[in-house]
Amino acid sequence: MEVLIHNPLTRFLIQAFLIIACARLVGLIARRLEQPMVIAEVTAGILLGPSLFGWLFPETSAVIFAEQSLPLLKLVSEVGLIVFMFLIGLELDPKLLRGRGHASVIISHTSIVVPFALGGLLALYLYPRLSESSVPFSSFTLFMGAAMSITAFPVLARILTERRLLKSKVGALTITCAAVDDVTAWCILAFVVSITRATGLVSAVWTTVFACAYIGGMLVVVRPFLNRLGERGGSKEGLSQDLVAVTLLLLIVSSWTTEMIGIHPLFGAFMLGAIMPKGTSFAQSLAEKLEDFAVVFLLPLFFAYSGLRTHIGLLNSADGWLMCGLIIVVACVGKFGGSTVAARLTGLRWREASALGILMNTRGLMELIVLNLGLDLGIISPKLFTMMVLMALVTTFMTTPLLRWIYPPEELAKELIDAPGQTPLPAAAAEVYTVLMCVSYERTGPGMVTLASALARRGPDARRLYALRLIPPTDRNSFYVNQAPEQQGATALTPLLARAQELDVEVRPLSFVSPKPSLDICNVADVKQADLVLVGWHKPLFSQTALGGTVYEVMRCARTDVGVLIDRGLKEVRRLLVPFHGTAHDKAALGLARRLAQEVGADVTILHVVKPTRRAGDAPLGAQETVDQVFEGEEGDALRKSKVTLKVVEHDSPAAAAVDEAARGYDLVLVGVGPEWGLAQRRFGMRAEHIIQGCPTSLLVVRHHEPATAPATAPAPAAKVFALASEPEPDRT
């Protein structure tokens, strides 16, 4: 190992490689557990530190993370922190702090005062046990109070957006309180740092005077200059490299100024970001240029440096773990308890108040920044630092599962109906036909609405058509709060809505961020009482099956019929082909074809495939028997009037026979899912479905949902399948 590391740069590159790779690998697990990325990065840092890597491989760890190399790692990580704190300031919109009313004032102040007071009381117990006598008790107490009051604003904003709570009452209130918390807690922390660094009363007074002068200068002199800079950066010229250079120079000067005053460079970075103009695209463009490098490369170095300072082995006694548990309990009681009770007293329901308390208890990265400040200043010991890091991890980790328990997906789906800007759902009626169209790509929209409008042609009172666009969550943190899912979804839904306007059909768009699209599709289908869910098709990664991935999950879990549309230029629905084998899914496909025949007068061809060699048990019906039974009696007469043709062919492969017949000029092929057509439902698979790959025209793969309470019935004979596939429609003449 020493041969590979022959200079400080080589050692740093190896450290960076291990840190970033470990953070991303742990991040894969964190995403599976629906945890924010900060959990993965903090955990990766601890794993690379003496708590695991240094414990298992002490010699290797001593070489890679040698003591003399840590100052360089710390320096680079602090540069990353300065950039990140600037981005946090950019993300903090002053509008969040205004006009939120009486409730936000009470909750935000309570969520600071209560944990601060409990942190001060906890300091009485911890100071004689975990602190040095050289540390002033006042500094220790103030620091513990500030550390308990921190809320992780960026992590909270991301969780709110992913859980679709940001636009709700509780989400708006939470993000406001978190913004107030962040500003107040950082002001308190700045005061604590200045007191700790001051060598006497005179020094503390001068630090306070210079800090006030700095803030005044930033607001009076720098802010107007930044407004002019923002207007230029938000113009058609865009954000040039010169503007980025000027901004970075201001960032350096602001951070250097607060360091010289005696506070900390992080406060200067945060202050500059907070006063940046938010009304133009300047701030967002600037964040997009800086964020990826800061978050992916620089921040993991900070987490690793924190992990190297976290020695879980220091908690080698029952007393140590009891004190750690006490810190976690006090942190949760102060933040969660104080916020929840205050929210309940302001009129929120217990569900909303509890959700707000859970979110406010999130600490994450911001807590780690505070703890490192305390350790660097000597206010807290390495042992207390380790306990507080574990507290930050636990309070952040518990947020998502507790929030899912308080606000389950079904409850969130129901609240979509009452969300601001949504049209209330009309009362359900037996004759109303509802279709939920799930649009993943723009190109699939026009074909979906063409089919959906044909299925429900008879007037707006007899149909409900919804277009759902689910937006995958991004890795970006800054301006995550300001991203409007409705605006992003509108872009993907534009072709669908344009086609709907041509057809004179009303479509209600729905759009929101979804980390689990299949679950949300099924929940929305339940809430909207959909008769049919239409899903667009795309081939999943590392798979040849078209019915895998999200499509598989929707077909497996949806409590209604599902149609997967493989659109190959569907413009009209006039000639239909229905390959029929007699399964429940085939009957559902036949039912949709019957509906299309009644609604738009489509011609329907039913394809029945039999084996070329007729032996006992090969097929339930012969060719002539099938024809006779399909068209016998009154039902047969009705089928003839609907332009329905039964076609019986002999072929070794039903799927190949269907593909051959589809080449004869049909607009749409409707086929039930099932192995008889080579369409087995598989989550993964490397075997392509022949009928999907070979069909030259648009194809609708139908999966029928059988209600659990429905009585079991014997398979209907082929003669009655068409009539039984759906309820008889009322006479329109």
XYZ file of C-alpha atoms in Angstrom:
733
model
C 0.000 0.000 0.000
C 2.858 2.360 0.791
C 4.179 1.777 -2.752
C 0.905 3.089 -4.240
C 0.850 6.138 -1.984
C 4.049 8.034 -2.719
C 2.828 11.639 -2.286
C -0.040 13.546 -0.588
C -1.967 13.991 -3.838
C -1.996 10.252 -4.541
C -3.183 9.572 -1.011
C -5.947 12.161 -1.344
C -7.120 10.695 -4.677
C -7.327 7.213 -3.136
C -9.241 8.638 -0.154
C -11.676 10.464 -2.450
C -12.242 7.336 -4.543
C -13.034 5.189 -1.511
C -15.261 7.825 0.063
C -17.377 8.573 -3.016
C -17.660 4.896 -4.027
C -18.690 3.856 -0.512
C -21.220 6.700 -0.265
C -22.842 5.722 -3.564
C -22.951 2.013 -2.689
C -24.558 2.678 0.680
C -26.841 5.124 -1.141
C -28.306 2.258 -3.168
C -29.390 0.605 0.074
C -30.667 3.907 1.475
C -32.880 4.460 -1.566
C -34.334 0.982 -1.207
C -35.212 1.892 2.377
C -36.659 5.240 1.185
C -34.053 7.140 3.166
C -32.460 10.443 2.129
C -28.978 10.345 0.653
C -27.533 12.077 3.700
C -28.135 8.888 5.707
C -25.993 6.939 3.241
C -23.204 9.507 3.245
C -23.040 9.776 7.029
C -23.119 5.982 7.366
C -20.412 5.593 4.712
C -18.233 8.066 6.604
C -18.652 6.119 9.847
C -17.946 2.817 8.078
C -14.668 4.179 6.700
C -13.639 5.512 10.098
C -12.233 3.736 13.130
C -15.679 2.357 14.008
C -15.476 -0.332 11.277
C -12.739 -0.028 8.637
C -10.145 1.067 11.167
C -11.274 -1.719 13.507
C -11.200 -4.500 10.901
C -8.119 -3.335 8.976
C -6.142 -1.107 11.327
C -2.893 -1.185 9.319
C -4.537 -0.398 5.989
C -6.639 2.327 7.559
C -3.568 3.854 9.175
C -1.884 4.065 5.762
C -4.833 5.374 3.717
C -6.185 7.730 6.358
C -2.867 8.609 7.941
C -2.942 11.255 10.640
C -0.799 13.651 8.601
C -3.250 13.469 5.657
C -6.326 14.529 7.628
C -5.632 18.297 7.507
C -5.840 18.219 3.694
C -9.062 16.179 3.835
C -10.476 18.639 6.355
C -9.494 21.639 4.240
C -11.166 20.323 1.093
C -14.273 19.248 3.034
C -14.567 22.726 4.566
C -14.438 24.248 1.089
C -17.327 21.930 0.199
C -19.216 23.061 3.296
C -18.791 26.714 2.355
C -20.228 26.055 -1.104
C -23.033 23.946 0.339
C -24.002 26.546 2.949
C -24.128 29.079 0.126
C -26.540 26.746 -1.698
C -28.658 26.411 1.452
C -28.885 30.189 1.583
C -29.936 30.208 -2.071
C -32.651 27.698 -1.301
C -34.029 29.762 1.584
C -36.738 31.942 0.059
C -37.637 34.937 2.286
C -41.232 34.600 1.085
C -41.477 31.466 3.219
C -40.972 33.625 6.293
C -43.784 36.051 5.507
C -47.532 35.772 5.507
C -47.849 32.344 7.123
C -49.994 33.573 9.964
C -50.332 33.002 13.652
C -49.861 29.213 13.589
C -46.395 29.255 12.013
C -45.171 31.854 14.502
C -46.280 29.783 17.492
C -45.025 26.461 16.122
C -41.661 27.767 14.930
C -40.914 29.535 18.208
C -42.034 26.528 20.243
C -39.922 24.169 18.137
C -36.881 26.282 19.054
C -37.589 27.224 22.662
C -38.608 23.771 23.920
C -35.630 21.776 22.532
C -33.271 24.626 23.456
C -34.528 24.556 27.053
C -34.341 20.757 27.224
C -30.846 20.885 25.732
C -29.840 23.322 28.468
C -31.250 21.017 31.150
C -29.474 18.052 29.578
C -26.231 20.041 29.731
C -26.528 20.105 33.534
C -26.298 16.310 33.522
C -23.745 15.889 30.724
C -21.294 18.673 31.601
C -19.631 17.001 34.621
C -19.530 13.639 32.831
C -18.562 14.428 29.235
C -16.914 17.857 29.254
C -13.536 19.251 30.241
C -13.277 21.758 33.074
C -11.572 24.171 30.679
C -14.819 24.511 28.696
C -17.043 27.273 30.113
C -20.373 25.885 31.264
C -22.208 28.750 29.555
C -20.690 27.870 26.168
C -21.444 24.171 26.663
C -25.053 24.876 27.652
C -25.686 27.305 24.791
C -24.152 24.891 22.308
C -26.264 21.946 23.503
C -29.399 24.075 23.242
C -28.532 25.214 19.702
C -27.628 21.674 18.621
C -30.993 20.364 19.856
C -32.861 23.129 17.976
C -31.485 22.375 14.497
C -33.807 21.148 11.723
C -32.373 19.824 8.433
C -34.074 22.215 6.021
C -32.848 20.647 2.722
C -33.572 17.061 3.813
C -36.999 18.072 5.097
C -37.849 19.873 1.851
C -36.915 16.807 -0.174
C -38.976 14.467 1.999
C -41.978 16.783 1.774
C -41.743 16.896 -2.001
C -41.315 13.144 -2.428
C -44.228 12.483 -0.076
C -46.368 15.055 -1.943
C -46.998 17.005 1.253
C -45.309 20.228 0.158
C -48.479 21.768 -1.286
C -50.636 20.589 1.604
C -51.437 22.640 4.694
C -49.094 20.650 6.907
C -46.303 20.796 4.297
C -46.488 24.554 3.831
C -46.559 25.070 7.584
C -43.644 22.685 8.158
C -41.373 24.238 5.537
C -42.089 27.688 6.980
C -41.282 26.604 10.519
C -38.122 24.842 9.322
C -36.963 27.983 7.520
C -37.517 30.061 10.667
C -35.746 27.400 12.710
C -32.743 27.405 10.421
C -32.309 31.172 10.498
C -32.831 31.411 14.266
C -30.638 28.419 15.133
C -27.773 29.689 12.978
C -28.021 33.120 14.582
C -27.875 31.492 18.022
C -24.954 29.347 16.902
C -23.112 32.374 15.560
C -23.533 33.987 18.965
C -22.245 30.840 20.704
C -19.192 30.681 18.420
C -18.394 34.345 18.956
C -18.681 33.936 22.739
C -16.478 30.842 22.656
C -13.799 32.449 20.493
C -13.787 35.718 22.432
C -10.868 36.084 24.826
C -12.746 38.461 27.095
C -15.667 40.830 27.450
C -14.088 43.493 25.261
C -13.404 40.970 22.515
C -17.003 39.716 22.674
C -18.343 43.271 22.385
C -16.155 44.019 19.368
C -17.218 40.722 17.742
C -20.877 41.677 18.194
C -20.302 45.179 16.794
C -18.430 43.891 13.741
C -21.074 41.194 13.158
C -23.852 43.802 13.158
C -21.828 46.005 10.812
C -21.262 43.037 8.501
C -24.976 42.185 8.363
C -25.864 45.822 7.730
C -23.320 46.084 4.933
C -24.606 42.895 3.292
C -28.191 44.150 3.353
C -27.538 47.787 2.401
C -24.594 47.550 0.003
C -24.190 44.001 -1.302
C -27.870 43.102 -1.721
C -28.690 45.887 -4.257
C -25.573 44.911 -6.208
C -26.719 41.279 -6.233
C -30.149 42.359 -7.484
C -28.545 44.009 -10.505
C -26.354 40.955 -10.954
C -29.450 38.735 -10.813
C -31.239 40.790 -13.467
C -28.300 40.380 -15.790
C -27.950 36.663 -15.044
C -31.679 36.099 -15.525
C -31.740 37.836 -18.939
C -31.544 36.188 -22.321
C -27.756 36.184 -22.122
C -27.972 33.683 -19.278
C -25.423 32.946 -16.610
C -21.956 33.556 -18.023
C -18.661 32.417 -16.568
C -17.877 36.008 -15.627
C -21.013 36.198 -13.474
C -20.125 32.901 -11.822
C -16.621 34.214 -11.129
C -17.995 37.433 -9.583
C -20.363 35.419 -7.391
C -17.584 33.105 -6.204
C -15.381 36.111 -5.411
C -18.191 37.560 -3.303
C -18.572 34.172 -1.601
C -14.871 34.110 -0.736
C -14.913 37.680 0.577
C -18.063 37.102 2.646
C -16.716 33.884 4.184
C -13.310 35.472 4.859
C -15.002 38.470 6.509
C -16.985 36.379 8.991
C -13.872 34.367 9.778
C -11.940 37.572 10.504
C -14.793 38.886 12.660
C -14.541 35.762 14.781
C -17.711 33.890 13.834
C -17.071 31.250 11.123
C -16.746 31.191 7.297
C -19.949 29.121 7.039
C -22.038 32.023 8.292
C -20.672 34.312 5.600
C -21.496 31.738 2.915
C -25.012 31.257 4.281
C -25.607 35.006 4.524
C -24.573 35.647 0.924
C -26.837 32.878 -0.345
C -29.765 34.128 1.756
C -29.653 37.659 0.287
C -29.297 36.456 -3.309
C -32.265 37.545 -5.475
C -34.840 34.750 -5.785
C -37.205 36.424 -8.278
C -35.198 35.498 -11.401
C -33.606 32.357 -12.790
C -30.170 33.617 -11.725
C -30.110 31.818 -8.375
C -31.415 28.547 -9.801
C -28.951 28.571 -12.713
C -26.130 29.286 -10.300
C -27.191 26.395 -8.062
C -27.298 24.018 -11.025
C -23.712 24.911 -11.898
C -22.360 24.454 -8.385
C -24.497 21.806 -6.756
C -23.525 18.556 -8.453
C -19.814 18.949 -7.806
C -20.388 20.158 -4.240
C -22.875 17.420 -3.340
C -21.306 14.463 -5.166
C -17.609 15.177 -4.570
C -17.047 17.661 -1.753
C -19.792 16.821 0.758
C -18.941 13.092 1.022
C -15.432 14.188 2.012
C -16.962 16.125 4.896
C -19.016 13.106 5.936
C -15.949 10.891 5.780
C -13.977 13.363 7.858
C -16.829 13.371 10.378
C -16.826 9.562 10.316
C -13.107 9.473 11.025
C -13.823 11.552 14.127
C -16.713 9.304 15.213
C -15.448 6.568 17.526
C -18.364 4.317 18.414
C -15.868 2.280 20.414
C -15.764 5.158 22.911
C -19.259 4.086 24.004
C -17.798 0.986 25.604
C -19.927 0.947 28.730
C -23.563 0.720 29.680
C -23.431 4.265 31.042
C -22.187 5.517 27.696
C -25.057 3.925 25.787
C -27.567 5.096 28.395
C -26.360 8.672 27.981
C -26.577 8.274 24.199
C -30.151 6.996 24.549
C -30.974 9.888 26.853
C -29.693 12.373 24.259
C -31.882 10.762 21.564
C -34.961 10.794 23.830
C -34.453 14.426 24.831
C -33.910 15.426 21.197
C -37.138 13.702 20.097
C -39.211 14.953 23.034
C -38.048 18.517 22.539
C -38.446 18.765 18.769
C -41.227 16.280 18.058
C -43.163 16.850 21.279
C -42.901 20.619 21.262
C -43.801 20.982 17.587
C -46.675 18.471 17.742
C -48.333 19.984 20.808
C -47.953 23.522 19.453
C -49.411 22.469 16.097
C -52.348 20.746 17.790
C -53.059 23.854 19.889
C -53.185 25.974 16.722
C -55.993 23.833 15.293
C -54.290 21.121 13.253
C -55.645 17.586 13.401
C -53.595 15.034 15.327
C -52.503 13.407 12.054
C -51.259 16.717 10.665
C -49.701 17.823 13.973
C -47.870 14.495 14.346
C -46.582 14.654 10.780
C -45.294 18.177 11.395
C -43.546 17.072 14.587
C -41.920 14.094 12.846
C -40.627 16.310 10.052
C -39.307 18.993 12.393
C -37.371 16.289 14.257
C -35.256 15.679 11.132
C -31.673 16.842 11.675
C -29.401 15.290 9.053
C -26.533 17.242 7.542
C -27.168 20.509 9.379
C -26.685 18.786 12.718
C -23.379 17.305 11.568
C -22.123 20.732 10.544
C -22.992 22.094 13.981
C -21.369 19.152 15.767
C -18.127 19.532 13.832
C -18.064 23.193 14.757
C -18.451 22.248 18.403
C -15.697 19.640 18.199
C -13.326 22.003 16.381
C -13.908 24.707 18.993
C -13.381 22.219 21.807
C -16.860 22.760 23.256
C -17.752 19.055 23.068
C -15.560 15.995 23.551
C -15.057 13.199 20.969
C -17.286 10.933 23.065
C -20.157 13.414 23.144
C -19.559 14.114 19.460
C -20.106 10.407 18.717
C -23.320 10.351 20.762
C -24.663 13.416 19.000
C -23.796 11.982 15.572
C -25.771 8.846 16.418
C -28.651 11.063 17.557
C -28.580 12.890 14.213
C -28.630 9.565 12.352
C -31.501 8.112 14.398
C -33.726 11.202 14.192
C -33.177 11.439 10.426
C -33.635 7.711 9.806
C -36.916 7.531 11.711
C -38.542 10.352 9.734
C -39.560 8.445 6.598
C -41.016 5.282 8.217
C -42.885 7.298 10.855
C -44.244 9.652 8.214
C -45.383 6.680 6.122
C -47.157 5.330 9.204
C -48.853 8.660 9.928
C -49.580 9.396 6.262
C -49.937 6.028 4.448
C -50.029 6.061 0.629
C -53.781 5.422 0.630
C -54.409 8.521 2.745
C -52.185 10.619 0.503
C -54.021 9.390 -2.594
C -57.357 10.388 -1.047
C -56.038 13.854 -0.281
C -55.186 14.324 -3.950
C -58.901 14.865 -4.542
C -59.037 17.780 -2.099
C -55.676 19.255 -3.120
C -55.736 22.941 -4.147
C -56.520 23.377 -7.817
C -58.091 19.962 -8.243
C -61.665 19.634 -9.420
C -63.779 17.746 -6.856
C -64.633 14.214 -7.852
C -68.288 13.899 -8.910
C -70.513 11.320 -7.305
C -70.043 7.846 -8.721
C -72.721 6.540 -11.037
C -73.191 3.111 -12.548
C -73.235 4.429 -16.142
C -70.071 6.534 -15.765
C -66.996 4.957 -17.352
C -63.661 6.095 -15.891
C -60.258 5.676 -17.539
C -56.955 6.554 -15.866
C -54.222 7.170 -18.452
C -50.694 6.902 -17.049
C -48.283 8.842 -19.245
C -44.573 8.175 -18.878
C -43.390 9.510 -22.245
C -44.902 12.274 -24.357
C -45.262 10.036 -27.404
C -47.659 7.648 -25.654
C -50.247 10.307 -24.785
C -52.101 10.816 -28.113
C -52.709 7.088 -28.639
C -53.986 6.699 -25.067
C -56.546 9.487 -25.320
C -57.647 8.250 -28.754
C -58.447 4.847 -27.265
C -59.906 6.222 -24.011
C -62.241 8.625 -25.823
C -63.461 5.790 -28.051
C -64.209 3.635 -24.995
C -66.285 6.428 -23.431
C -67.775 8.344 -26.318
C -71.264 9.153 -24.948
C -71.049 12.675 -23.544
C -69.113 14.210 -20.620
C -71.656 13.059 -18.032
C -71.052 9.410 -18.910
C -67.264 9.415 -18.720
C -64.335 10.556 -16.643
C -60.892 10.624 -18.235
C -57.789 11.317 -16.149
C -54.226 11.800 -17.404
C -51.652 10.977 -14.732
C -48.033 12.035 -15.039
C -45.704 10.818 -12.278
C -42.406 12.675 -11.938
C -39.450 10.694 -10.598
C -37.634 12.420 -7.739
C -34.338 14.012 -8.687
C -31.044 13.954 -6.833
C -30.954 17.729 -6.777
C -31.476 19.433 -3.420
C -31.378 23.132 -4.106
C -34.627 24.631 -5.376
C -36.349 21.341 -4.829
C -38.936 23.303 -2.867
C -39.662 25.603 -5.777
C -40.060 22.943 -8.429
C -43.718 22.733 -9.417
C -44.663 19.148 -10.396
C -47.738 20.479 -12.185
C -45.555 22.515 -14.544
C -43.195 19.621 -15.219
C -46.106 17.252 -15.771
C -47.804 19.678 -18.148
C -44.910 19.292 -20.602
C -45.312 15.520 -20.857
C -49.106 15.798 -21.028
C -49.150 18.493 -23.744
C -49.451 16.076 -26.737
C -52.209 14.139 -24.946
C -54.184 17.278 -24.098
C -53.737 18.625 -27.633
C -55.138 15.391 -29.069
C -58.000 15.507 -26.554
C -58.854 19.005 -27.728
C -58.980 17.774 -31.332
C -61.367 15.026 -30.250
C -63.409 17.478 -28.150
C -62.872 15.354 -25.037
C -62.382 16.684 -21.493
C -59.329 15.232 -19.735
C -58.388 16.048 -16.155
C -54.596 16.161 -15.683
C -52.898 14.963 -12.493
C -49.194 15.354 -11.802
C -46.951 14.892 -8.778
C -43.557 13.563 -7.698
C -43.564 9.822 -7.047
C -40.710 7.668 -5.765
C -42.920 4.558 -6.225
C -44.934 5.006 -9.432
C -46.631 1.596 -9.451
C -47.993 2.077 -5.924
C -49.224 5.590 -6.692
C -50.899 4.498 -9.926
C -52.849 1.810 -8.067
C -53.797 4.211 -5.261
C -54.991 6.919 -7.646
C -56.965 4.313 -9.617
C -58.730 3.313 -6.396
C -59.486 6.899 -5.436
C -60.743 7.868 -8.896
C -62.774 4.644 -9.115
C -61.219 3.787 -12.465
C -62.838 1.119 -14.638
C -59.648 0.812 -16.679
C -56.029 1.819 -16.154
C -54.146 2.520 -19.375
C -50.371 2.234 -19.069
C -47.830 3.207 -21.695
C -45.158 0.712 -22.619
C -41.375 0.920 -22.500
C -38.857 -1.871 -22.171
C -37.368 -2.098 -18.656
C -33.608 -1.883 -18.199
C -31.709 -5.212 -18.441
C -34.863 -6.999 -19.605
C -36.474 -8.128 -22.830
C -39.964 -8.413 -21.395
C -42.344 -5.537 -22.053
C -44.558 -6.467 -19.123
C -41.900 -6.122 -16.437
C -40.830 -3.363 -14.065
C -43.496 -0.784 -13.237
C -45.923 -2.324 -15.737
C -45.652 -5.671 -13.965
C -46.290 -4.083 -10.566
C -49.354 -2.208 -11.814
C -50.810 -5.306 -13.479
C -50.163 -7.321 -10.313
C -51.516 -4.847 -7.754
C -54.219 -2.780 -9.461
C -57.744 -3.534 -8.269
C -59.261 -2.878 -11.665
C -58.666 -3.937 -15.260
C -55.336 -2.805 -16.734
C -54.475 -2.220 -20.378
C -50.890 -1.854 -21.587
C -50.919 0.109 -24.843
C -48.116 -0.500 -27.316
C -48.836 2.437 -29.591
C -47.667 2.221 -33.178
C -49.453 5.280 -34.502
C -53.025 4.732 -33.300
C -55.182 7.380 -35.004
C -58.615 5.752 -35.001
C -60.359 2.674 -33.644
C -62.348 1.129 -36.503
C -61.011 -2.373 -37.150
C -60.289 -4.515 -34.099
C -58.700 -7.940 -33.735
C -59.295 -9.954 -30.556
C -57.252 -13.176 -30.280
C -59.373 -15.412 -28.049
C -58.431 -18.486 -26.050
C -61.105 -18.435 -23.353
C -59.268 -17.084 -20.282
C -60.604 -14.340 -18.014
C -58.093 -11.898 -19.511
C -59.263 -12.753 -23.041
C -62.852 -12.137 -21.940
C -61.857 -8.728 -20.559
C -60.204 -7.857 -23.884
C -63.367 -9.023 -25.642
C -65.450 -6.837 -23.326
C -63.423 -3.757 -24.290
C -63.845 -4.656 -27.953
C -67.613 -4.970 -27.457
C -67.654 -1.544 -25.821
C -65.728 -0.040 -28.737
C -68.169 -1.685 -31.160
C -71.129 -0.113 -29.364
C -69.527 3.301 -28.776
C -67.892 3.991 -32.163
C -69.263 1.178 -34.355
C -65.923 -0.620 -34.670
C -65.646 -3.843 -36.661
C -64.497 -6.706 -34.431
C -62.759 -9.867 -35.555
C -62.446 -12.664 -33.001
C -59.500 -14.928 -33.758
C -59.745 -18.487 -32.424
C -56.594 -20.574 -32.970
C -56.739 -24.401 -33.007
C -54.059 -27.015 -33.493
C -53.565 -28.231 -37.059
C -53.891 -31.882 -35.994
C -57.189 -32.540 -34.242
C -56.822 -35.068 -31.430
C -58.841 -35.617 -28.284
C -58.016 -32.966 -25.727
C -56.214 -30.624 -28.147
C -58.970 -27.975 -28.185
C -62.398 -27.656 -26.617
C -64.190 -26.709 -29.855
C -63.785 -27.500 -33.527
C -63.918 -24.807 -36.185
C -67.504 -25.374 -37.307
C -68.735 -25.902 -33.725
C -67.229 -22.559 -32.724
C -68.929 -20.734 -35.597
C -72.284 -22.315 -34.844
C -72.180 -21.544 -31.133
C -70.933 -17.957 -31.457
C -73.745 -16.949 -33.805
C -76.631 -18.981 -32.416
C -79.779 -17.467 -30.865
C -80.559 -13.815 -30.080
C -77.030 -13.113 -28.884
C -75.693 -14.280 -32.223
C -78.057 -11.911 -34.029
C -76.860 -9.042 -31.842
C -73.274 -9.893 -32.665
C -73.982 -9.891 -36.385
C -75.516 -6.391 -36.068
C -72.341 -5.238 -34.276
C -70.186 -6.279 -37.217
C -68.479 -9.073 -35.323
C -66.679 -11.823 -37.186
C -65.403 -15.068 -35.727
C -62.354 -16.358 -37.496
C -60.971 -19.840 -36.750
C -57.465 -20.694 -37.958
C -55.154 -23.655 -37.519
C -51.635 -22.915 -36.314
C -48.998 -24.446 -34.079
C -48.318 -21.095 -32.386
C -51.294 -18.959 -31.284
C -49.020 -15.910 -30.923
C -47.632 -16.316 -34.456
C -51.145 -16.765 -35.819
C -52.246 -13.542 -34.130
C -49.248 -11.664 -35.574
C -50.002 -12.975 -39.076
C -53.643 -11.937 -38.801
C -52.736 -8.498 -37.398
C -50.793 -7.775 -40.594
C -54.099 -7.710 -42.538
C -54.776 -4.059 -41.757
C -56.286 -3.737 -38.265
C -56.173 -0.522 -36.233
C -55.829 -2.223 -32.854
C -55.228 -5.715 -31.489
C -56.721 -6.463 -28.038
C -55.222 -9.526 -26.369
C -55.466 -10.904 -22.851
C -52.263 -11.378 -20.921
C -51.228 -14.988 -20.439
C -48.743 -17.681 -21.485
C -51.083 -18.940 -24.241
C -50.141 -15.790 -26.195
C -46.542 -15.723 -24.933
C -47.356 -12.867 -22.552
C -46.493 -14.181 -19.100
C -46.279 -11.499 -16.407
C -42.688 -11.368 -15.140
C -40.865 -8.790 -13.065
C -37.658 -9.594 -14.962
C -37.027 -11.644 -18.053
C -34.683 -11.995 -21.015
C -37.262 -13.580 -23.312
C -39.059 -11.125 -25.576
C -42.807 -11.489 -26.122
C -43.241 -12.477 -29.765
C -46.686 -10.991 -30.190
C -45.507 -7.590 -28.894
C -42.312 -7.537 -30.915
C -43.888 -8.862 -34.098
C -47.298 -7.178 -34.147
C -47.218 -4.518 -36.924
C -50.097 -2.503 -35.502
C -51.029 -0.993 -32.156
C -51.603 -3.539 -29.425
C -53.510 -3.446 -26.134
C -52.518 -6.126 -23.621
C -55.369 -6.561 -21.106
C -55.177 -7.928 -17.588
C -58.503 -8.648 -15.896
C -58.959 -8.061 -12.187
C -61.214 -10.564 -10.470
C -62.717 -9.090 -7.258
C -61.895 -11.200 -4.226
C -65.536 -11.309 -3.166
C -66.842 -12.401 -6.543
C -68.366 -15.925 -6.563
C -66.523 -18.539 -8.514
C -68.195 -19.413 -11.827
C -67.525 -21.993 -14.461
C -65.848 -20.791 -17.678
C -68.442 -19.467 -20.105
C -68.707 -21.240 -23.469
C -67.330 -19.426 -26.473
C -70.841 -18.676 -27.767
C -71.658 -16.509 -24.718
C -68.268 -14.917 -24.090
C -68.994 -11.720 -25.994
C -72.243 -11.056 -24.181
C -70.859 -11.861 -20.727
C -67.721 -9.751 -21.116
C -69.530 -6.611 -19.900
C -72.907 -5.424 -18.678
C -75.593 -4.800 -21.347
C -75.637 -1.153 -22.369
C -78.940 0.821 -22.320
C -80.716 1.383 -25.623
C -79.765 4.783 -26.986
C -82.394 4.935 -29.741
